[in-house]
mmCIF file of C-alpha atoms in Angstrom:
data_model
loop_
_atom_site.group_PDB
_atom_site.id
_atom_site.type_symbol
_atom_site.label_atom_id
_atom_site.label_comp_id
_atom_site.label_asym_id
_atom_site.label_seq_id
_atom_site.Cartn_x
_atom_site.Cartn_y
_atom_site.Cartn_z
ATOM 1 C CA MET N 1 -14.942 9.881 3.956
ATOM 2 C CA ILE N 2 -18.430 11.165 3.160
ATOM 3 C CA LEU N 3 -19.799 11.866 -0.323
ATOM 4 C CA HIS N 4 -22.897 14.098 -0.600
ATOM 5 C CA PHE N 5 -24.679 12.287 -3.402
ATOM 6 C CA ARG N 6 -27.500 14.661 -4.486
ATOM 7 C CA GLN N 7 -25.281 17.702 -4.436
ATOM 8 C CA LEU N 8 -22.710 15.990 -6.651
ATOM 9 C CA ALA N 9 -25.219 14.289 -8.992
ATOM 10 C CA SER N 10 -26.861 17.648 -9.798
ATOM 11 C CA SER N 11 -23.522 19.428 -10.189
ATOM 12 C CA GLU N 12 -21.450 19.702 -13.331
ATOM 13 C CA GLN N 13 -18.166 19.970 -11.458
ATOM 14 C CA PRO N 14 -16.176 16.983 -10.161
ATOM 15 C CA LEU N 15 -15.282 16.820 -6.491
ATOM 16 C CA GLU N 16 -11.756 16.062 -5.275
ATOM 17 C CA LEU N 17 -11.488 14.015 -2.067
ATOM 18 C CA HIS N 18 -8.172 13.601 -0.223
ATOM 19 C CA GLN N 19 -7.984 11.901 3.149
ATOM 20 C CA GLY N 20 -5.753 9.594 5.159
ATOM 21 C CA LEU N 21 -7.532 6.563 6.606
ATOM 22 C CA ASP N 22 -6.481 4.402 9.535
ATOM 23 C CA VAL N 23 -6.563 0.747 8.380
ATOM 24 C CA SER N 24 -5.285 -0.820 11.603
ATOM 25 C CA ARG N 25 -8.789 -2.086 12.480
ATOM 26 C CA VAL N 26 -9.151 -3.751 9.075
ATOM 27 C CA ILE N 27 -5.837 -5.647 9.271
ATOM 28 C CA LYS N 28 -6.178 -6.573 12.944
ATOM 29 C CA GLY N 29 -6.438 -10.349 12.347
ATOM 30 C CA ARG N 30 -3.595 -10.568 9.823
ATOM 31 C CA LYS N 31 -0.495 -12.187 11.352
ATOM 32 C CA ASP N 32 1.727 -11.291 8.377
ATOM 33 C CA ILE N 33 1.179 -7.527 8.790
ATOM 34 C CA THR N 34 3.143 -6.090 11.702
ATOM 35 C CA GLY N 35 2.327 -2.420 11.167
ATOM 36 C CA ALA N 36 0.572 -0.021 8.848
ATOM 37 C CA GLY N 37 0.770 3.665 8.147
ATOM 38 C CA PRO N 38 -2.278 5.641 7.085
ATOM 39 C CA LEU N 39 -3.835 4.741 3.743
ATOM 40 C CA GLN N 40 -3.959 7.895 1.633
ATOM 41 C CA ALA N 41 -7.085 8.092 -0.533
ATOM 42 C CA ASP N 42 -6.887 10.554 -3.437
ATOM 43 C CA LEU N 43 -10.260 10.325 -5.160
ATOM 44 C CA ARG N 44 -12.260 12.204 -7.766
ATOM 45 C CA ALA N 45 -16.062 11.983 -7.752
ATOM 46 C CA GLU N 46 -17.968 13.135 -10.812
ATOM 47 C CA PRO N 47 -21.449 12.748 -12.272
ATOM 48 C CA ALA N 48 -21.515 10.113 -15.018
ATOM 49 C CA GLY N 49 -25.056 10.714 -16.301
ATOM 50 C CA GLY N 50 -28.278 8.895 -15.556
ATOM 51 C CA GLY N 51 -28.062 9.734 -11.850
ATOM 52 C CA VAL N 52 -24.805 7.807 -11.512
ATOM 53 C CA VAL N 53 -21.786 9.190 -9.677
ATOM 54 C CA LYS N 54 -18.423 7.642 -10.514
ATOM 55 C CA VAL N 55 -15.610 7.734 -7.949
ATOM 56 C CA THR N 56 -12.087 7.012 -9.208
ATOM 57 C CA GLY N 57 -8.604 7.503 -7.818
ATOM 58 C CA THR N 58 -5.723 5.840 -6.033
ATOM 59 C CA LEU N 59 -5.092 4.434 -2.585
ATOM 60 C CA THR N 60 -1.475 4.591 -1.437
ATOM 61 C CA GLY N 61 0.307 3.588 1.732
ATOM 62 C CA GLU N 62 2.993 1.437 3.273
ATOM 63 C CA LEU N 63 2.746 -1.767 5.289
ATOM 64 C CA ASP N 64 5.282 -3.491 7.509
ATOM 65 C CA MET N 65 4.960 -7.193 6.745
ATOM 66 C CA THR N 66 6.742 -10.487 7.342
ATOM 67 C CA CYS N 67 8.047 -12.583 4.447
ATOM 68 C CA SER N 68 5.953 -15.737 4.214
ATOM 69 C CA ARG N 69 8.991 -17.903 3.368
ATOM 70 C CA CYS N 70 11.928 -16.663 5.473
ATOM 71 C CA LEU N 71 10.052 -14.616 8.136
ATOM 72 C CA LYS N 72 12.210 -11.500 7.632
ATOM 73 C CA PRO N 73 10.533 -8.099 8.006
ATOM 74 C CA LEU N 74 9.790 -6.206 4.804
ATOM 75 C CA SER N 75 8.165 -2.984 3.729
ATOM 76 C CA HIS N 76 5.347 -3.312 1.186
ATOM 77 C CA LYS N 77 4.205 -0.267 -0.781
ATOM 78 C CA VAL N 78 0.492 -0.153 -1.557
ATOM 79 C CA ASP N 79 -0.676 1.555 -4.767
ATOM 80 C CA ILE N 80 -4.251 0.591 -5.646
ATOM 81 C CA LYS N 81 -6.491 1.925 -8.387
ATOM 82 C CA PHE N 82 -9.958 2.629 -6.970
ATOM 83 C CA GLU N 83 -13.173 2.770 -8.990
ATOM 84 C CA GLU N 84 -16.786 2.618 -7.802
ATOM 85 C CA SER N 85 -20.068 3.850 -9.260
ATOM 86 C CA PHE N 86 -23.085 4.832 -7.178
ATOM 87 C CA LYS N 87 -26.740 5.394 -8.012
ATOM 88 C CA GLN N 88 -29.392 6.655 -5.638
ATOM 89 C CA SER N 89 -32.738 4.904 -5.272
ATOM 90 C CA ASP N 90 -35.546 5.121 -2.726
ATOM 91 C CA HIS N 91 -35.861 1.318 -2.824
ATOM 92 C CA PRO N 92 -32.341 -0.135 -3.274
ATOM 93 C CA GLU N 93 -33.478 -3.702 -2.639
ATOM 94 C CA ALA N 94 -36.105 -3.490 -5.416
ATOM 95 C CA GLU N 95 -33.660 -2.007 -7.906
ATOM 96 C CA SER N 96 -32.892 -4.523 -10.631
ATOM 97 C CA GLN N 97 -29.272 -4.557 -11.660
ATOM 98 C CA ASP N 98 -27.637 -6.034 -14.680
ATOM 99 C CA GLU N 99 -25.008 -8.545 -13.533
ATOM 100 C CA ASP N 100 -22.402 -6.895 -15.760
ATOM 101 C CA GLU N 101 -22.883 -3.479 -14.162
ATOM 102 C CA GLU N 102 -20.899 -2.667 -11.052
ATOM 103 C CA ILE N 103 -23.134 0.092 -9.692
ATOM 104 C CA GLN N 104 -23.725 0.374 -5.957
ATOM 105 C CA VAL N 105 -27.318 1.402 -5.221
ATOM 106 C CA VAL N 106 -27.640 3.688 -2.203
ATOM 107 C CA ALA N 107 -30.706 5.033 -0.389
ATOM 108 C CA GLU N 108 -29.150 7.869 1.614
ATOM 109 C CA ASP N 109 -27.979 11.268 0.437
ATOM 110 C CA LYS N 110 -24.672 10.841 2.262
ATOM 111 C CA VAL N 111 -22.527 7.918 1.116
ATOM 112 C CA ASP N 112 -19.687 6.769 3.363
ATOM 113 C CA LEU N 113 -16.867 5.692 1.047
ATOM 114 C CA THR N 114 -14.798 4.167 3.869
ATOM 115 C CA PRO N 115 -16.213 0.587 3.589
ATOM 116 C CA TYR N 116 -15.623 0.577 -0.179
ATOM 117 C CA ILE N 117 -12.057 1.840 0.294
ATOM 118 C CA GLU N 118 -11.364 -0.758 2.997
ATOM 119 C CA GLU N 119 -12.760 -3.540 0.792
ATOM 120 C CA SER N 120 -10.571 -2.505 -2.141
ATOM 121 C CA PHE N 121 -7.547 -2.327 0.176
ATOM 122 C CA LEU N 122 -8.151 -5.826 1.585
ATOM 123 C CA LEU N 123 -8.757 -7.380 -1.833
ATOM 124 C CA ASN N 124 -5.465 -5.988 -3.130
ATOM 125 C CA LEU N 125 -3.243 -7.174 -0.276
ATOM 126 C CA PRO N 126 -0.724 -9.822 -1.320
ATOM 127 C CA PHE N 127 -1.757 -13.391 -0.522
ATOM 128 C CA ALA N 128 1.791 -14.244 0.547
ATOM 129 C CA ALA N 129 4.253 -11.375 1.019
ATOM 130 C CA LEU N 130 7.793 -12.089 -0.184
ATOM 131 C CA CYS N 131 10.983 -10.190 0.643
ATOM 132 C CA LYS N 132 12.175 -10.934 -2.901
ATOM 133 C CA GLU N 133 10.689 -12.924 -5.759
ATOM 134 C CA ASP N 134 13.243 -15.762 -5.522
ATOM 135 C CA CYS N 135 13.234 -16.092 -1.706
ATOM 136 C CA LYS N 136 14.353 -19.633 -0.797
ATOM 137 C CA GLY N 137 12.806 -19.574 2.676
ATOM 138 C CA LEU N 138 13.764 -21.589 5.736
ATOM 139 C CA CYS N 139 15.014 -25.186 5.751
ATOM 140 C CA PRO N 140 12.161 -27.394 6.998
ATOM 141 C CA ASN N 141 14.639 -29.643 8.855
ATOM 142 C CA CYS N 142 16.997 -27.282 10.695
ATOM 143 C CA GLY N 143 15.441 -23.819 10.208
ATOM 144 C CA THR N 144 18.455 -22.224 8.498
ATOM 145 C CA ASP N 145 17.692 -19.275 6.229
ATOM 146 C CA ARG N 146 18.532 -20.716 2.797
ATOM 147 C CA ASN N 147 18.973 -17.200 1.354
ATOM 148 C CA GLU N 148 22.058 -16.695 3.547
ATOM 149 C CA ARG N 149 23.695 -20.140 3.381
ATOM 150 C CA ASP N 150 23.083 -23.737 2.374
ATOM 151 C CA CYS N 151 22.591 -26.005 5.376
ATOM 152 C CA GLY N 152 23.278 -29.319 3.608
ATOM 153 C CA CYS N 153 20.191 -31.058 4.986
ATOM 154 C CA ASN N 154 18.662 -33.861 2.970
ATOM 155 C CA THR N 155 15.503 -32.335 1.540
ATOM 156 C CA GLU N 156 14.318 -35.508 -0.157
ATOM 157 C CA ARG N 157 11.122 -36.511 1.582
ATOM 158 C CA ILE N 158 9.539 -39.876 0.934
ATOM 159 C CA ASP N 159 5.966 -40.603 1.849
ATOM 160 C CA PRO N 160 6.175 -43.406 4.459
ATOM 161 C CA ARG N 161 3.317 -45.230 2.737
ATOM 162 C CA LEU N 162 5.430 -45.506 -0.414
ATOM 163 C CA ALA N 163 8.852 -46.039 1.213
ATOM 164 C CA SER N 164 8.930 -49.736 0.314
ATOM 165 C CA LEU N 165 8.729 -48.801 -3.382
ATOM 166 C CA SER N 166 12.097 -46.998 -3.188
ATOM 167 C CA ASP N 167 13.789 -50.373 -2.591
ATOM 168 C CA PHE N 168 11.936 -51.813 -5.579
ATOM 169 C CA PHE N 169 13.515 -49.318 -7.995
ATOM 170 C CA LYS N 170 17.065 -49.875 -6.663
ATOM 171 C CA LYS N 171 17.108 -53.483 -7.918
#
């Protein structure tokens, strides 16, 4: 997804960008994601004054994932707000930036938005996908799905280094 910076910075009109992106390369190493549809990027780029171009919009898609507790397949809807600001400079490394400002300094006239979209997508993926908020997961002793039935296993685990203390409190 290419943005022509000079053309947009000198224009008064915003530019609408709509494109589906393949994110399979980005999620290749993730074991919890079993499949992904295209990530739809619906963006609006507009001049923000001072040679800055602001790109805002949403990223939407659907992922096939595995629940991190019970290992059941689930479908996760992605709806991410996207916002980046760009400023052109002949010497981007010499450009001093205020730490509070989130402006990306670019040297080229054409800016590829794909890496910024992929970064936003990755940062907004769930750390641990759950099929439901109160998923009980699998029993660590027998492997029974505790959402479906109770297995009756003793879940009390005592650290072997402190096992002798359990006899102390029984007296």
